[in-house]
XYZ file of C-alpha atoms in Angstrom:
433
model
C 118.628 12.369 20.296
C 117.407 14.557 23.109
C 115.822 16.997 20.686
C 113.914 14.216 18.931
C 112.588 12.851 22.218
C 111.428 16.332 23.309
C 109.667 16.865 19.991
C 107.981 13.549 20.234
C 106.842 14.270 23.752
C 105.422 17.602 22.677
C 103.481 16.003 19.818
C 102.092 13.305 22.116
C 101.049 15.905 24.677
C 99.277 17.965 21.971
C 97.379 14.950 20.747
C 96.344 14.110 24.299
C 95.084 17.614 24.991
C 93.059 17.684 21.740
C 91.504 14.308 22.583
C 90.592 15.526 26.052
C 88.951 18.637 24.628
C 86.858 16.584 22.212
C 85.771 14.264 24.990
C 84.873 17.204 27.188
C 82.868 18.805 24.354
C 80.987 15.564 23.806
C 80.183 15.296 27.500
C 79.039 18.920 27.617
C 76.869 18.362 24.521
C 75.227 15.331 26.040
C 74.575 17.182 29.279
C 73.098 20.161 27.433
C 70.950 17.795 25.398
C 69.584 16.204 28.541
C 68.855 19.611 30.039
C 67.027 20.780 26.883
C 65.155 17.502 26.614
C 63.944 17.934 30.161
C 63.071 21.623 29.822
C 61.597 21.455 26.308
C 60.050 18.011 25.709
C 58.317 19.275 22.489
C 61.347 21.159 21.165
C 62.133 24.846 21.078
C 59.734 25.503 18.130
C 56.263 23.866 18.154
C 55.134 23.517 14.517
C 51.547 22.470 15.340
C 50.237 24.248 18.417
C 47.417 22.560 20.306
C 44.046 23.766 18.861
C 42.179 26.162 21.046
C 45.240 27.037 23.208
C 47.720 29.909 23.063
C 51.390 29.383 23.919
C 52.225 31.591 26.891
C 55.221 32.048 29.122
C 53.725 29.721 31.645
C 53.802 26.967 29.032
C 57.562 27.205 28.759
C 58.270 26.916 32.432
C 59.988 23.841 33.791
C 56.953 22.538 35.652
C 54.536 22.836 32.645
C 55.942 20.001 30.525
C 54.191 16.979 32.146
C 50.895 18.898 32.464
C 50.889 19.886 28.800
C 51.755 16.340 27.757
C 48.836 14.958 29.775
C 46.398 17.457 28.248
C 47.529 16.620 24.741
C 47.052 12.915 25.390
C 43.498 13.578 26.621
C 42.824 15.743 23.595
C 44.070 13.020 21.258
C 41.887 10.476 23.009
C 38.885 12.774 22.572
C 39.671 13.240 18.884
C 40.043 9.478 18.496
C 36.623 8.880 20.089
C 35.041 11.513 17.792
C 36.631 9.998 14.691
C 35.551 6.515 15.791
C 31.949 7.674 16.197
C 31.957 9.295 12.760
C 33.454 6.128 11.301
C 30.736 4.023 12.933
C 28.057 6.368 11.538
C 29.551 6.114 8.053
C 29.604 2.319 8.322
C 25.941 2.375 9.355
C 25.010 4.560 6.362
C 26.949 2.253 4.046
C 25.086 -0.767 5.447
C 21.726 0.979 4.960
C 22.580 1.938 1.378
C 23.739 -1.614 0.712
C 20.478 -3.027 2.085
C 18.423 -0.625 -0.067
C 20.431 -1.620 -3.111
C 19.870 -5.281 -2.342
C 16.114 -4.696 -1.935
C 16.018 -2.851 -5.251
C 17.780 -5.733 -6.944
C 15.437 -8.227 -5.289
C 12.440 -6.344 -6.669
C 13.488 -7.215 -10.208
C 12.800 -10.896 -9.704
C 10.283 -10.598 -6.851
C 7.806 -12.993 -8.429
C 10.358 -15.774 -8.722
C 11.625 -15.309 -5.163
C 8.078 -15.169 -3.834
C 7.376 -18.482 -5.546
C 10.466 -19.968 -3.890
C 9.234 -18.815 -0.487
C 5.653 -19.969 -0.954
C 6.514 -23.384 -2.288
C 8.987 -25.573 -4.043
C 9.838 -25.071 -7.664
C 8.221 -27.313 -10.264
C 8.999 -28.316 -13.784
C 6.507 -27.368 -16.451
C 4.093 -30.179 -17.263
C 2.922 -31.396 -20.666
C 1.452 -28.980 -23.170
C -1.964 -27.686 -22.135
C -1.713 -28.812 -18.523
C 0.153 -25.850 -16.994
C -1.836 -23.505 -14.731
C -0.376 -20.525 -12.905
C -1.202 -19.572 -9.337
C -4.265 -17.349 -9.073
C -5.217 -17.309 -5.401
C -2.984 -15.203 -3.173
C -2.685 -16.243 0.495
C -4.740 -14.280 3.013
C -3.049 -11.932 5.471
C -2.571 -12.756 9.141
C -5.454 -11.352 11.191
C -4.519 -8.308 13.288
C -7.259 -7.597 15.848
C -5.288 -4.684 17.309
C -6.371 -2.654 14.280
C -9.932 -2.383 15.606
C -10.802 -4.601 18.611
C -14.417 -3.387 18.754
C -15.066 -4.191 15.103
C -13.315 -7.554 15.539
C -15.841 -8.547 18.221
C -18.768 -7.549 15.999
C -17.411 -9.535 13.052
C -16.948 -12.636 15.185
C -20.723 -12.617 15.782
C -21.910 -11.558 12.317
C -19.565 -13.214 9.808
C -20.042 -16.760 8.500
C -16.820 -18.571 7.559
C -15.038 -15.210 7.864
C -17.027 -13.456 5.144
C -19.950 -11.046 5.104
C -21.842 -8.412 3.116
C -20.969 -4.820 4.049
C -22.802 -1.643 3.066
C -22.191 2.007 3.955
C -25.185 4.255 4.515
C -26.221 7.653 5.830
C -29.665 9.179 6.340
C -29.803 10.360 2.702
C -30.504 6.764 1.573
C -32.741 5.649 4.451
C -35.680 4.512 2.276
C -33.452 2.691 -0.196
C -31.593 1.037 2.673
C -34.870 -0.383 3.980
C -35.579 -2.109 0.653
C -31.979 -3.362 0.687
C -32.021 -5.075 4.085
C -35.622 -6.285 3.662
C -34.490 -8.244 0.596
C -31.506 -9.680 2.478
C -33.730 -10.825 5.329
C -36.240 -12.337 2.900
C -33.524 -14.441 1.243
C -32.250 -15.537 4.660
C -28.712 -14.136 4.511
C -27.374 -13.931 8.103
C -23.913 -12.468 7.511
C -24.378 -8.806 6.628
C -23.504 -5.515 8.306
C -24.395 -1.862 7.810
C -21.656 0.681 8.488
C -23.685 3.648 9.757
C -22.228 7.000 8.811
C -24.533 8.970 11.088
C -26.485 8.395 14.289
C -29.886 8.388 12.583
C -28.988 5.385 10.437
C -27.434 3.606 13.423
C -30.700 3.973 15.402
C -32.778 3.037 12.331
C -30.854 -0.231 11.907
C -31.105 -1.093 15.597
C -34.862 -0.514 15.569
C -35.168 -2.924 12.606
C -32.892 -5.588 14.084
C -30.237 -4.984 11.440
C -26.567 -5.615 12.389
C -24.902 -2.218 12.478
C -21.472 -0.809 13.163
C -21.048 2.839 14.105
C -17.456 3.900 13.631
C -15.473 5.810 16.217
C -15.594 9.586 15.648
C -13.335 10.783 12.835
C -14.079 14.342 11.790
C -12.296 14.085 8.442
C -14.545 11.166 7.464
C -17.693 11.850 9.460
C -18.328 15.212 7.783
C -18.565 13.389 4.441
C -20.557 10.546 5.965
C -23.205 12.878 7.397
C -23.736 15.163 4.422
C -22.078 13.526 1.407
C -23.904 12.355 -1.679
C -23.627 8.947 -3.338
C -20.211 9.516 -4.926
C -18.687 11.061 -1.791
C -19.901 8.187 0.374
C -18.688 5.667 -2.205
C -15.196 7.096 -1.892
C -15.161 6.385 1.853
C -15.676 2.659 1.485
C -12.132 2.018 0.278
C -10.687 3.459 3.470
C -13.204 1.757 5.749
C -12.936 -1.638 4.031
C -9.220 -1.784 4.806
C -9.907 -2.533 8.479
C -12.145 -5.485 7.567
C -9.395 -6.986 5.425
C -6.723 -6.390 8.065
C -8.891 -8.296 10.509
C -8.796 -11.221 8.068
C -12.379 -11.114 6.686
C -13.545 -11.376 3.085
C -16.086 -8.713 2.223
C -18.856 -8.588 -0.343
C -19.076 -4.819 -0.674
C -22.583 -3.720 -1.586
C -24.184 -0.432 -2.491
C -27.688 -0.065 -1.047
C -29.437 0.344 -4.440
C -29.375 -3.456 -4.848
C -32.222 -5.971 -4.622
C -31.233 -9.413 -3.295
C -33.082 -12.368 -4.771
C -30.679 -15.217 -3.846
C -27.769 -15.715 -1.486
C -24.704 -14.419 -3.388
C -22.259 -16.499 -1.317
C -23.621 -19.586 -3.069
C -22.413 -18.232 -6.426
C -18.875 -17.015 -5.727
C -15.708 -18.723 -6.989
C -13.266 -17.268 -4.414
C -10.314 -17.936 -6.741
C -9.190 -14.332 -7.147
C -8.317 -11.306 -5.066
C -11.417 -9.523 -6.379
C -14.616 -10.771 -8.023
C -16.686 -7.911 -9.369
C -19.940 -7.393 -11.206
C -19.619 -5.659 -14.545
C -21.246 -2.662 -16.170
C -21.236 -4.691 -19.387
C -24.546 -5.777 -20.899
C -23.583 -8.780 -23.044
C -20.798 -11.348 -23.424
C -18.537 -8.997 -25.362
C -18.803 -5.953 -23.155
C -18.774 -7.943 -19.910
C -15.896 -10.310 -20.644
C -13.816 -8.490 -23.237
C -13.434 -8.346 -27.003
C -11.071 -7.349 -29.808
C -12.099 -3.892 -30.960
C -10.560 -2.858 -34.306
C -9.573 0.790 -34.679
C -9.551 2.052 -38.266
C -7.153 4.821 -39.365
C -7.343 5.063 -43.206
C -4.382 7.460 -43.496
C -2.050 4.614 -42.408
C -2.765 2.715 -45.628
C -1.729 -0.953 -45.345
C -1.641 -0.768 -41.509
C -4.895 1.170 -41.143
C -6.421 -1.428 -38.803
C -5.195 -1.493 -35.193
C -6.526 -4.119 -32.815
C -7.459 -3.074 -29.279
C -8.666 -5.074 -26.284
C -11.834 -3.702 -24.702
C -13.788 -4.503 -21.555
C -16.491 -2.537 -19.815
C -15.576 -1.398 -16.346
C -16.052 -3.286 -13.100
C -18.756 -1.866 -10.880
C -17.242 -0.523 -7.682
C -20.630 -0.803 -5.952
C -20.677 -4.594 -5.806
C -17.538 -6.709 -5.538
C -16.157 -9.519 -3.403
C -12.681 -8.823 -2.039
C -10.453 -11.283 -0.193
C -8.032 -10.235 2.605
C -4.805 -10.439 0.593
C -1.876 -8.080 0.152
C -2.842 -7.141 -3.456
C -6.417 -6.415 -2.279
C -5.216 -4.100 0.480
C -2.819 -2.434 -1.943
C -5.767 -1.802 -4.294
C -7.755 -0.136 -1.506
C -4.755 1.982 -0.528
C -4.127 3.080 -4.095
C -7.743 4.062 -4.711
C -8.199 5.798 -1.348
C -4.903 7.641 -1.807
C -5.842 8.955 -5.240
C -9.328 9.979 -4.150
C -7.837 11.993 -1.284
C -5.494 13.756 -3.726
C -8.092 14.063 -6.510
C -11.342 15.102 -4.797
C -13.207 15.481 -8.096
C -12.342 12.030 -9.425
C -15.047 9.365 -9.672
C -14.290 6.428 -7.393
C -15.365 3.831 -9.978
C -13.054 5.272 -12.641
C -10.110 5.321 -10.214
C -10.975 1.788 -9.043
C -10.743 0.444 -12.592
C -7.662 2.442 -13.560
C -5.692 1.136 -10.584
C -6.980 -2.374 -11.225
C -6.264 -2.599 -14.959
C -3.464 -0.211 -15.934
C -0.339 -2.320 -16.630
C 3.150 -1.526 -15.416
C 4.924 0.897 -17.723
C 7.816 3.388 -17.499
C 7.327 5.436 -14.351
C 4.415 3.361 -13.058
C 4.116 0.000 -11.326
C 0.814 -1.714 -11.982
C -1.186 -3.709 -9.458
C -0.472 -7.450 -9.440
C -3.896 -8.751 -8.446
C -6.045 -11.641 -9.660
C -9.548 -10.709 -10.824
C -12.737 -12.395 -11.959
C -15.763 -10.924 -13.721
C -19.074 -12.106 -12.267
C -21.739 -13.669 -14.455
C -23.665 -10.628 -15.704
C -26.902 -12.649 -15.923
C -26.719 -13.614 -12.245
C -25.194 -10.402 -10.900
C -27.258 -8.137 -13.087
C -27.124 -4.389 -13.640
C -30.284 -2.420 -14.388
C -29.321 -1.810 -18.026
C -29.371 -5.549 -18.683
C -32.728 -5.878 -16.908
C -34.636 -3.001 -18.440
C -33.131 -3.014 -21.931
C -32.829 -6.753 -22.569
C -34.176 -9.209 -20.007
C -37.687 -7.863 -19.494
C -38.197 -7.877 -23.299
C -37.002 -11.459 -23.782
C -39.469 -14.301 -23.093
C -36.710 -16.748 -22.101
C -34.440 -14.441 -20.091
C -37.366 -12.947 -18.183
C -38.030 -16.349 -16.619
C -34.536 -16.548 -15.112
C -33.999 -15.407 -11.527
C -30.840 -13.380 -10.932
C -28.905 -13.424 -7.665
C -28.993 -9.642 -7.310
C -30.054 -6.679 -9.420
C -28.116 -3.440 -9.074
C -30.034 -0.312 -10.066
C -26.873 1.493 -11.107
C -27.911 2.732 -14.550
C -30.981 4.670 -13.407
C -31.467 7.631 -11.033
C -35.053 6.729 -10.004
C -33.665 3.970 -7.818
C -36.346 3.538 -5.155
C -39.293 3.162 -7.532
C -37.407 0.722 -9.772
C -36.237 -1.319 -6.761
C -39.817 -1.666 -5.555
C -40.919 -2.672 -9.059
C -38.197 -5.329 -9.182
C -39.479 -6.772 -5.895
C -43.021 -6.823 -7.289
C -41.880 -8.586 -10.450
C -39.516 -11.244 -9.037
C -40.912 -11.748 -5.529
C -44.630 -11.057 -5.800
C -45.014 -12.298 -9.414
C -46.531 -9.114 -10.847
C -45.745 -9.586 -14.551
C -46.353 -6.017 -15.642
C -44.426 -4.373 -12.769
C -41.471 -3.417 -14.990
C -43.423 -2.190 -18.008
C -44.001 1.473 -17.004
C -40.276 2.280 -17.001
C -38.269 3.400 -20.038
C -35.113 1.543 -20.994
C -32.976 4.434 -19.868
C -33.697 7.512 -17.791
C -35.749 10.546 -18.706
C -32.666 12.779 -18.790
């Protein structure tokens, strides 16, 4: 009995000692863990060292833990700010790309959306009664473009429209016939844009409204010494300011004789009304010209639409967006293509339709009556030889088909103004060369 009790006591004592050792080991482990946690807050091995810093002995000292933790927090904040800024920039770029995409999509149905903005939608009426819009709204006047010119136009223009001509000293004699005819008819709203000081003084001495532009070397060098074609190219750039100021302009070359007031014969239903180089109904207003190619057999005949070009030396242009776009297109091409003829470029930009790689101009146009706004081919080849037509009095006559301009202009004045019936007879139909 005693032996069993002693054995039992020994076993119980052994179990107690083992339990105490385990408890002590646990306590020691916890204490060591606390010590290591305090000394090494980031662990014994740092897998991702802080960028731009080297781990030194000083970093492992007891007092370095809180300092390093604070620096890392600041670094993370800085990185967060940087990432946030980049994110904001990316969002901005995405918004811009989205807006551009939306604008591109809007361009596909621009005409319909423009109609919605300008007015309410309408149902189509009965057959034969439907008419599309032809007259674009005028732009808002912007006097900040040229305050000095704005003041001149307020005095000269009538109902916000006027005749404008460009001139330098090379055309002084022709210019005198030009403004003498205007004065004789009694047209008050006209203005000469003087391209040199001599013409400016000449106009002032003859009581002719004149505008001398501010110095611009790139333009003035052409204005002082340029020939007819060079000066003609300038008008598209200069006219832009008139339109931006909200004025309609009847652009006129100086080789024109005025016999009536042209403002009494305008329709004003289009962006541009222009005189034509055509000489009869077909060439002036268009016709179906059949092209024959015999090698095609059954389909040898191809129909083409033909019209003789608009004359860029006499046209009425309203202050609309399509009109300004036309001027910009022509002026831009002439600056890039110095050897191009302004009248050819004017017509190409006006008439070429939209096609792959090119967006055409969406502008309304009207061809002037070629018997009222007459070119010199019509006069010398047809009218003067016709007993009925010779009795009609045109509004203007443009001596555009002949180089001997001054003598023919004076003869036209003698014939239509002074009644000299044989004044036009000495001249050939065309020119001598």
